[in-house]
mmCIF file with all atom_site columns, C-alpha atoms in Angstrom:
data_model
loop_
_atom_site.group_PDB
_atom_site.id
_atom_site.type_symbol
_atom_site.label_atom_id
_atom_site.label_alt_id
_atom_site.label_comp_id
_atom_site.label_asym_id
_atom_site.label_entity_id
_atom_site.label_seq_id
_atom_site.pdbx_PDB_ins_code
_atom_site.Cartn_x
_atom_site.Cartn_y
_atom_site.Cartn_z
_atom_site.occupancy
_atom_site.B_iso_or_equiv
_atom_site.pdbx_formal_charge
_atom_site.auth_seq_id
_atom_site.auth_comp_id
_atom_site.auth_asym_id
_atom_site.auth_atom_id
_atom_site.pdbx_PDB_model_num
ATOM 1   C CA . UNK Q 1 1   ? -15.011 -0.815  7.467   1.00 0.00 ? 1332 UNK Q CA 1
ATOM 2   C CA . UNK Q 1 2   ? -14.011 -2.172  4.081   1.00 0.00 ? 1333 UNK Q CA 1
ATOM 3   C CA . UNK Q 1 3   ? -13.573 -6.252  4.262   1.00 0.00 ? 1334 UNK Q CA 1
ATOM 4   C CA . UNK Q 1 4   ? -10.892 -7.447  2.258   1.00 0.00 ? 1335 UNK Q CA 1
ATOM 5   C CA . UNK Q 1 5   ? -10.672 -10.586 0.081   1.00 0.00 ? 1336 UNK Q CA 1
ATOM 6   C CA . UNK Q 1 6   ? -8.587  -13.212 0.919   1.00 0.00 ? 1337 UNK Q CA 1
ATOM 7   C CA . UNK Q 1 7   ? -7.465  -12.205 -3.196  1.00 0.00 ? 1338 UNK Q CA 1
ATOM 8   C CA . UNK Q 1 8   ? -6.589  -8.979  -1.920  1.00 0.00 ? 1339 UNK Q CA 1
ATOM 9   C CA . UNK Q 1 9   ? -4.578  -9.914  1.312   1.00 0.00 ? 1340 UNK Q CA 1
ATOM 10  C CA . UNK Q 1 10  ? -2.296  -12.853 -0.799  1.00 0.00 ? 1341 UNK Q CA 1
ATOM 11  C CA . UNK Q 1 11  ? -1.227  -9.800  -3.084  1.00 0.00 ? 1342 UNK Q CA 1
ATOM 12  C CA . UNK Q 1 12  ? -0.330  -7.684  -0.119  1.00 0.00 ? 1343 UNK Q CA 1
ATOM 13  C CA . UNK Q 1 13  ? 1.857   -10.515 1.564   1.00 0.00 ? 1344 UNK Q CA 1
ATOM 14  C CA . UNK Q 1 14  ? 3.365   -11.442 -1.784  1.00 0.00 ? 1345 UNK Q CA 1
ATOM 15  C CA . UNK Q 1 15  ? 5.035   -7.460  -1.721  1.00 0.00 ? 1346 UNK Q CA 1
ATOM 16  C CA . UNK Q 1 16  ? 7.292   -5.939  0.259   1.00 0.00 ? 1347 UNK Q CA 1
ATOM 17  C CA . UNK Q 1 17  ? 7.179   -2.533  -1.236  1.00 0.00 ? 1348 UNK Q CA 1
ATOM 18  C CA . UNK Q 1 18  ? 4.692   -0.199  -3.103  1.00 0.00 ? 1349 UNK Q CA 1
ATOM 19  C CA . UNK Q 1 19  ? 4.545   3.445   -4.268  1.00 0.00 ? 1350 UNK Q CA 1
ATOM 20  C CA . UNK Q 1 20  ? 3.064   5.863   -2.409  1.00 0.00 ? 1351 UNK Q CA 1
ATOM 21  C CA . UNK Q 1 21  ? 2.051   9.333   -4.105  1.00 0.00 ? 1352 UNK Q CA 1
ATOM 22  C CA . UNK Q 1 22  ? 0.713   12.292  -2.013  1.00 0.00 ? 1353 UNK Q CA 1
ATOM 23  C CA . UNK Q 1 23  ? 0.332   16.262  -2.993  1.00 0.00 ? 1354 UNK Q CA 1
ATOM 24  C CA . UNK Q 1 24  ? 3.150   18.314  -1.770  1.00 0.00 ? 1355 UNK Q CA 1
ATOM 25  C CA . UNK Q 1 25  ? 1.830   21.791  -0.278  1.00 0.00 ? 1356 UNK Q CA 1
ATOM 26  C CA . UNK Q 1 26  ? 2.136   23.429  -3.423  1.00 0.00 ? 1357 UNK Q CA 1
ATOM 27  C CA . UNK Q 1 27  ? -0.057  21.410  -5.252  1.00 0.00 ? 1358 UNK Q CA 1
ATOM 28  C CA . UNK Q 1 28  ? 2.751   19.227  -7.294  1.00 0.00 ? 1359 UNK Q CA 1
ATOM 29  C CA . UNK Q 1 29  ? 2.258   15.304  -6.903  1.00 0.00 ? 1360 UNK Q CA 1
ATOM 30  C CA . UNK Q 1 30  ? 4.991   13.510  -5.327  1.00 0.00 ? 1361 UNK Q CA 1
ATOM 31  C CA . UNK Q 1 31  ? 5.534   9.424   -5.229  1.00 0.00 ? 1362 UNK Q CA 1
ATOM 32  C CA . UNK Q 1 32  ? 7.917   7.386   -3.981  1.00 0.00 ? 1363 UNK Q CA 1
ATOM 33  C CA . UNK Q 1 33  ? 8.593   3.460   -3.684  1.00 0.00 ? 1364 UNK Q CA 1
ATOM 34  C CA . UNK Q 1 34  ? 8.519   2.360   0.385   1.00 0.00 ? 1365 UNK Q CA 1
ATOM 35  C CA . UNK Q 1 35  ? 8.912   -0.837  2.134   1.00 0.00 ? 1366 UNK Q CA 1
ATOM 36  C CA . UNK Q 1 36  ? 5.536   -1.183  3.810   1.00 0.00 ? 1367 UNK Q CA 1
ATOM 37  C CA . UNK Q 1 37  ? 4.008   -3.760  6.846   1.00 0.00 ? 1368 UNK Q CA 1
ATOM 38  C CA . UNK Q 1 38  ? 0.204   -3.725  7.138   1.00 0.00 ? 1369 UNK Q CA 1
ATOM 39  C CA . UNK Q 1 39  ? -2.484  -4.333  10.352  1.00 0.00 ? 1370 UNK Q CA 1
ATOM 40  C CA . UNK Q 1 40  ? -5.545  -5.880  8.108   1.00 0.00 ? 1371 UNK Q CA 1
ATOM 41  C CA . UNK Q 1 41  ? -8.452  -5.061  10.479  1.00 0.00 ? 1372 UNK Q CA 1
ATOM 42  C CA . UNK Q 1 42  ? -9.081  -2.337  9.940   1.00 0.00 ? 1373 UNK Q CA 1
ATOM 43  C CA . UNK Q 1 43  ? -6.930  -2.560  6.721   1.00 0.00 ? 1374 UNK Q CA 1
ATOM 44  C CA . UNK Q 1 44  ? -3.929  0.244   7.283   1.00 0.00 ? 1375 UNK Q CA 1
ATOM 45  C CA . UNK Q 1 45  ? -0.244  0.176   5.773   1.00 0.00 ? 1376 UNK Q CA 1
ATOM 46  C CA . UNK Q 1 46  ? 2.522   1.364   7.816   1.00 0.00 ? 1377 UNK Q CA 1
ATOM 47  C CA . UNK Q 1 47  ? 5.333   3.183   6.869   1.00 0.00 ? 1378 UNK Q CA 1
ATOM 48  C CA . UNK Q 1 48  ? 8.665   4.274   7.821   1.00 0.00 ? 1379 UNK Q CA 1
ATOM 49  C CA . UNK Q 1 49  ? 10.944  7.090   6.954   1.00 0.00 ? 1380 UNK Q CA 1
ATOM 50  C CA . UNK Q 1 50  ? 13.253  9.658   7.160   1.00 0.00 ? 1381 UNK Q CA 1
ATOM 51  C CA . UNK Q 1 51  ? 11.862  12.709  8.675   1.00 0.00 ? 1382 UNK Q CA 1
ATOM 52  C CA . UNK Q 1 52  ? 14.122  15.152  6.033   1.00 0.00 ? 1383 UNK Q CA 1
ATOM 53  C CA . UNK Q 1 53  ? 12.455  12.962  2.940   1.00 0.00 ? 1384 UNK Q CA 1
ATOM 54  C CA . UNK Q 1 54  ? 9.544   15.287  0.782   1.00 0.00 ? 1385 UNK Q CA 1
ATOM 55  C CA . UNK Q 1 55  ? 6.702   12.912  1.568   1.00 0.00 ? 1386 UNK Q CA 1
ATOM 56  C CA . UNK Q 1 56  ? 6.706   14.118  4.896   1.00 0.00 ? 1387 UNK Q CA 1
ATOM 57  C CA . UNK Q 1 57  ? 5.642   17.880  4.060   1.00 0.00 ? 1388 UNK Q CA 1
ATOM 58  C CA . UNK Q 1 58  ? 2.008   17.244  3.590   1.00 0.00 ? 1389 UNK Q CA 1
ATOM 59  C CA . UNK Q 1 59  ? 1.653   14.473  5.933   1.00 0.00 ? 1390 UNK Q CA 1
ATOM 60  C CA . UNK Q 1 60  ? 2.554   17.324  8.916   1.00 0.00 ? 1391 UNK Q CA 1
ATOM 61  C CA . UNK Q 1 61  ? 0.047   19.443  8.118   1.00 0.00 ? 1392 UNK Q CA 1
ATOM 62  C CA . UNK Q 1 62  ? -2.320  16.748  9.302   1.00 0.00 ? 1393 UNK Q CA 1
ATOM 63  C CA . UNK Q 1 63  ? -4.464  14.040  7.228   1.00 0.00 ? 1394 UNK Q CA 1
ATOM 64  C CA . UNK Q 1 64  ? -3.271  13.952  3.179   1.00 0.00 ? 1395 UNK Q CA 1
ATOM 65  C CA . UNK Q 1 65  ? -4.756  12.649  0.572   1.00 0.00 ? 1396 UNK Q CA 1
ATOM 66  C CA . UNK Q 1 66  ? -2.731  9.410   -0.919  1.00 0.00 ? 1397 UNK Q CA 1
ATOM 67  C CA . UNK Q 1 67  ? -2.524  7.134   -3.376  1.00 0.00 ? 1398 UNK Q CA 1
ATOM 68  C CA . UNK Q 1 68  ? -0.733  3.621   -2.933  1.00 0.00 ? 1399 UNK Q CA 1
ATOM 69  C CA . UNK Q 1 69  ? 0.050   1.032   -5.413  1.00 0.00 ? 1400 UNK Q CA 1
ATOM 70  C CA . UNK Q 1 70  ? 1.533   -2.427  -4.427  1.00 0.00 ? 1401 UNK Q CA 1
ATOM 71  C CA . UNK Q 1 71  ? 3.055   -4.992  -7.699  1.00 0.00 ? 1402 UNK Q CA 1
ATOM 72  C CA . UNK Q 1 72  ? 4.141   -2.429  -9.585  1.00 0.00 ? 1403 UNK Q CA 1
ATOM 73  C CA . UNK Q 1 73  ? 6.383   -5.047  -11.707 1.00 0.00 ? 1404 UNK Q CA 1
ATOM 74  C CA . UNK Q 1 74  ? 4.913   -6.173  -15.023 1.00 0.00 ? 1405 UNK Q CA 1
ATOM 75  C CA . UNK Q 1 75  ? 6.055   -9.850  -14.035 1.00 0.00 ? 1406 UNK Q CA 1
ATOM 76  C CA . UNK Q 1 76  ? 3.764   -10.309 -11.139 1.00 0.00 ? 1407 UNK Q CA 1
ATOM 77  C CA . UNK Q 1 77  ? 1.033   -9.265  -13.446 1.00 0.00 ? 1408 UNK Q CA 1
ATOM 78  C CA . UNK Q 1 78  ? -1.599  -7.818  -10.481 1.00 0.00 ? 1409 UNK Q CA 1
ATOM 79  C CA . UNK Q 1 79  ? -1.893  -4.566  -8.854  1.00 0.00 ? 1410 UNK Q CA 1
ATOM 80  C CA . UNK Q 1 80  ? -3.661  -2.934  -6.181  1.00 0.00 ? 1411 UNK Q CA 1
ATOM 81  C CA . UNK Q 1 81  ? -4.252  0.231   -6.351  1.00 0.00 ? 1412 UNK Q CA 1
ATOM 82  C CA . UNK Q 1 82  ? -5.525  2.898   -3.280  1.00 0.00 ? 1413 UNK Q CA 1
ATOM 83  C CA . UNK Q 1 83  ? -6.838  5.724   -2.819  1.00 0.00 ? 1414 UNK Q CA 1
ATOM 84  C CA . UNK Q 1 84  ? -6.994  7.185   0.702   1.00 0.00 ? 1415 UNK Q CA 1
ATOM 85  C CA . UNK Q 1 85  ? -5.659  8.919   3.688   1.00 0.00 ? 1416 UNK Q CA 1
ATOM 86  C CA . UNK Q 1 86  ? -1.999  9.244   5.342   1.00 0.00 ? 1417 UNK Q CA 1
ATOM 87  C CA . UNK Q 1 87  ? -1.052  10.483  8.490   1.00 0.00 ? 1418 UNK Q CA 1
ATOM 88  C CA . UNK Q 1 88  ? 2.101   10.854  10.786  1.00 0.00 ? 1419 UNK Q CA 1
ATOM 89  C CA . UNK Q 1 89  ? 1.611   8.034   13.368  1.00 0.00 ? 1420 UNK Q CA 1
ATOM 90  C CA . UNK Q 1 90  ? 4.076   6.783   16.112  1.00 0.00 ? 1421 UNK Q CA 1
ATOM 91  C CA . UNK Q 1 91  ? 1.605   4.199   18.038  1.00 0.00 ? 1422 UNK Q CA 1
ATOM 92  C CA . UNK Q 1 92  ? 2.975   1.285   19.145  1.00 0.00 ? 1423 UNK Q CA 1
ATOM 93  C CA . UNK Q 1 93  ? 1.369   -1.192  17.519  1.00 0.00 ? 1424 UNK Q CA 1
ATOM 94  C CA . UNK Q 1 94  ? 2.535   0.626   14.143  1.00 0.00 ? 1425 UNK Q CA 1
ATOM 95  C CA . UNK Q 1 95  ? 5.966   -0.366  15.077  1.00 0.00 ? 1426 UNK Q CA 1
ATOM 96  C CA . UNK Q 1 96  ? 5.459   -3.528  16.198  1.00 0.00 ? 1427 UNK Q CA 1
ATOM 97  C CA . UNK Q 1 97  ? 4.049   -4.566  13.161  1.00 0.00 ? 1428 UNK Q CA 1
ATOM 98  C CA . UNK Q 1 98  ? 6.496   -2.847  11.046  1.00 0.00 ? 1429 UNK Q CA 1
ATOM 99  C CA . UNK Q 1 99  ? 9.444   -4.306  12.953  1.00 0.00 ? 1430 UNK Q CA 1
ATOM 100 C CA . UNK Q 1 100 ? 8.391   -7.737  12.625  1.00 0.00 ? 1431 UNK Q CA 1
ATOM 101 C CA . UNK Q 1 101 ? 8.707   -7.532  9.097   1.00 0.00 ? 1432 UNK Q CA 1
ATOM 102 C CA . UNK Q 1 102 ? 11.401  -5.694  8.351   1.00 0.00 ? 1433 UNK Q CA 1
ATOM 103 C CA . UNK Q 1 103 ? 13.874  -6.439  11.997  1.00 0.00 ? 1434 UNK Q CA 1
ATOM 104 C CA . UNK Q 1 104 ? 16.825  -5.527  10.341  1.00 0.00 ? 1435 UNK Q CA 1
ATOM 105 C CA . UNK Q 1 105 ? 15.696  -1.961  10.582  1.00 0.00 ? 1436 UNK Q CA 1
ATOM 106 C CA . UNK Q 1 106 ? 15.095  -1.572  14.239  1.00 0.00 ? 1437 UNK Q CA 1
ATOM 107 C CA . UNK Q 1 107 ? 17.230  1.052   15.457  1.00 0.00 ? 1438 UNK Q CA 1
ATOM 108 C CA . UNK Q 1 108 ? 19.695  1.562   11.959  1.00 0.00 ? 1439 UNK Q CA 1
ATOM 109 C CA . UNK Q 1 109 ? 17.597  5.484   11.889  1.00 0.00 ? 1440 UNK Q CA 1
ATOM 110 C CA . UNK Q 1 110 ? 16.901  6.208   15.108  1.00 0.00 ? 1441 UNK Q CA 1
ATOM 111 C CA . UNK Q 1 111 ? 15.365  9.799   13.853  1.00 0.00 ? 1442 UNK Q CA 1
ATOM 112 C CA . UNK Q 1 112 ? 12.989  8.035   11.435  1.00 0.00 ? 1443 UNK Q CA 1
ATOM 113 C CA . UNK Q 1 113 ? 9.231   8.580   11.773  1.00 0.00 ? 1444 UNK Q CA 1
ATOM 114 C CA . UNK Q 1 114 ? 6.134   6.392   11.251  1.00 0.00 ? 1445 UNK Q CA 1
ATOM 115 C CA . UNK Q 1 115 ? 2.916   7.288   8.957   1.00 0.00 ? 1446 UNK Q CA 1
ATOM 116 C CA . UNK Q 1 116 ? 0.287   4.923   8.038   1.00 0.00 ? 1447 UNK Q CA 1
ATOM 117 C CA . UNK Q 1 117 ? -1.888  5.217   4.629   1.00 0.00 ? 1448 UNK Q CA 1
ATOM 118 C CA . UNK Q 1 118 ? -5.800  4.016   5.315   1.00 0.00 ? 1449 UNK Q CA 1
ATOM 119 C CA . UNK Q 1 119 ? -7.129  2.911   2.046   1.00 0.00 ? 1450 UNK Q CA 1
ATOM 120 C CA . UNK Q 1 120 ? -10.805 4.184   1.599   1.00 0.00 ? 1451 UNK Q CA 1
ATOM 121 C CA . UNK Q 1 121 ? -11.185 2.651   -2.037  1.00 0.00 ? 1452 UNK Q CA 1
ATOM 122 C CA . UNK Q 1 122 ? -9.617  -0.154  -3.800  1.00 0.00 ? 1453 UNK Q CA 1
ATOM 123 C CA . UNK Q 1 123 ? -9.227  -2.466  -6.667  1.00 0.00 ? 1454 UNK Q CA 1
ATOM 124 C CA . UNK Q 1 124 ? -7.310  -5.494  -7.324  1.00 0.00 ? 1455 UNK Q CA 1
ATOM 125 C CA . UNK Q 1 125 ? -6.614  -6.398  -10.946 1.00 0.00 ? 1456 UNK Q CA 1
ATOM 126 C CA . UNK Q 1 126 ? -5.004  -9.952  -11.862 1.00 0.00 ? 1457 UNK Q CA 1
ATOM 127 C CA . UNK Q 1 127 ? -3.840  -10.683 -14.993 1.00 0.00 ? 1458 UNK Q CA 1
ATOM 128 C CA . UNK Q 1 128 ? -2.853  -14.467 -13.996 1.00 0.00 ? 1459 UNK Q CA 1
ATOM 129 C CA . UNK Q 1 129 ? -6.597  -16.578 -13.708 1.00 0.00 ? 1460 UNK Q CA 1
ATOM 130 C CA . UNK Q 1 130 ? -7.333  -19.200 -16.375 1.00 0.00 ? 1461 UNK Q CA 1
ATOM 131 C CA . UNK Q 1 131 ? -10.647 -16.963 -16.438 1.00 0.00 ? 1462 UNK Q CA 1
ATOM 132 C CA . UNK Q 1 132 ? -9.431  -14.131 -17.352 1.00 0.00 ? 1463 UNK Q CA 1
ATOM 133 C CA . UNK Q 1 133 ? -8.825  -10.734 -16.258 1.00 0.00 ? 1464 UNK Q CA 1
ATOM 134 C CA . UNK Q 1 134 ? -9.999  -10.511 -12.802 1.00 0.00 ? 1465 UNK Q CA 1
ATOM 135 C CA . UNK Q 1 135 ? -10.885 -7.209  -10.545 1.00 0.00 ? 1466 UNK Q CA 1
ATOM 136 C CA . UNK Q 1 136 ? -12.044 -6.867  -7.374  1.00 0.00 ? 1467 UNK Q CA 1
ATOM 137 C CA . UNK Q 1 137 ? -13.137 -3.606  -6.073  1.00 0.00 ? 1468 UNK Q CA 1
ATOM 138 C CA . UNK Q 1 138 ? -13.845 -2.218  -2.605  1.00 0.00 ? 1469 UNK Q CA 1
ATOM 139 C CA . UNK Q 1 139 ? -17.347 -2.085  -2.803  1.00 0.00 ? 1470 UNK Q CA 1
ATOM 140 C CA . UNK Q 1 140 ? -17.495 -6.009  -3.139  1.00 0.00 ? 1471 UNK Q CA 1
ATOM 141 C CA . UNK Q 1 141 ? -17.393 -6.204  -6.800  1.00 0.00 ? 1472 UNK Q CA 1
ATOM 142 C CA . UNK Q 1 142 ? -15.785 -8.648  -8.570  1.00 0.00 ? 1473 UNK Q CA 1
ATOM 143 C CA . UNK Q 1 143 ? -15.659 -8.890  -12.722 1.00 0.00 ? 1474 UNK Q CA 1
ATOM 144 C CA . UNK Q 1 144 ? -14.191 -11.115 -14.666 1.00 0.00 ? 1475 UNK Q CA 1
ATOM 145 C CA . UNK Q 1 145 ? -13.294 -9.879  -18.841 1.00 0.00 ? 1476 UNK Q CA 1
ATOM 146 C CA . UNK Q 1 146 ? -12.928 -13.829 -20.332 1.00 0.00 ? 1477 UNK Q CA 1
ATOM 147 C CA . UNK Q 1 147 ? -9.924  -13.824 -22.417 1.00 0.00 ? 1478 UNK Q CA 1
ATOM 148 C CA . UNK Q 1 148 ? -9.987  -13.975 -26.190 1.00 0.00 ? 1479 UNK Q CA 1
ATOM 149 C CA . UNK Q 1 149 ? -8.985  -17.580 -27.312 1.00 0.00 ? 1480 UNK Q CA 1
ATOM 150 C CA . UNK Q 1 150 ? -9.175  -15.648 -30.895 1.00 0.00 ? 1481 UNK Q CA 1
ATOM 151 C CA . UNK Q 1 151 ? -5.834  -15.410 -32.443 1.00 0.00 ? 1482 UNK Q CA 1
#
């Protein structure tokens, strides 16, 4: 199991959406911006959607490779990016979570499915630290690039 840096989890509850790119069945990427919720241990994102939406093609053919990038806006000046796994999933606890965040969508698609994304590789970049540069990666890595006081 990966263990994720309090770093890491403040950039995921500063977002409410991402984009999340999979490879359709013929081979052709595919992303698209989602509102997402998240169960931290062990780290998965939870989606949901409409089952006639593209993103679902690979995802029923079972587990699909993913990618999934939250602060995507040049503003907020971090991003985490992901590389992983998503799946169709209708457990419980997936909507649960999801419906606490986002309430005001409980029951407004009653046909909507769930899928979760389960990140198997990350990295955190932040533009924002007085030190500079800042990444953190899955492995437990963390570098720092100082920033050039030069002008």
């Amino acid at each position: 199991m990966i263990t994720v840096p309090k770093e890491v989890v403040d950039c995921i509850n500063s977002q409410r959406t991402g984009v999340l790119a999979v490879r359709m069945l013929d081979g052709t990427p595919h992303g698209a911006t989602l509102h997402f919720a998240y169960k931290l241990e062990p780290l998965i994102f939870i989606f949901l959607t409409s089952p006639s939406y593209r993103k679902l093609e690979p995802l029923r053919s079972g587990d699909t490779p993913a990618t999934f990038v939250v602060g995507t806006t040049e503003e907020f000046n971090k991003t985490l990016q992901m590389d992983g796994v998503a799946k169709l999933n209708d457990f419980e606890e997936c909507r649960e979570i999801y419906f606490a965040k986002f309430p005001e969508k409980l029951n407004k698609h009653p046909d909507d499915v769930f899928f979760i994304f389960t990140p198997t590789w990350w990295r955190l970049t932040d533009w924002t630290l007085p030190q500079g540069k800042t990444i953190w990666l899955s492995d437990g890595t963390v570098t720092v690039s100082e920033r050039n006081t030069k002008n």
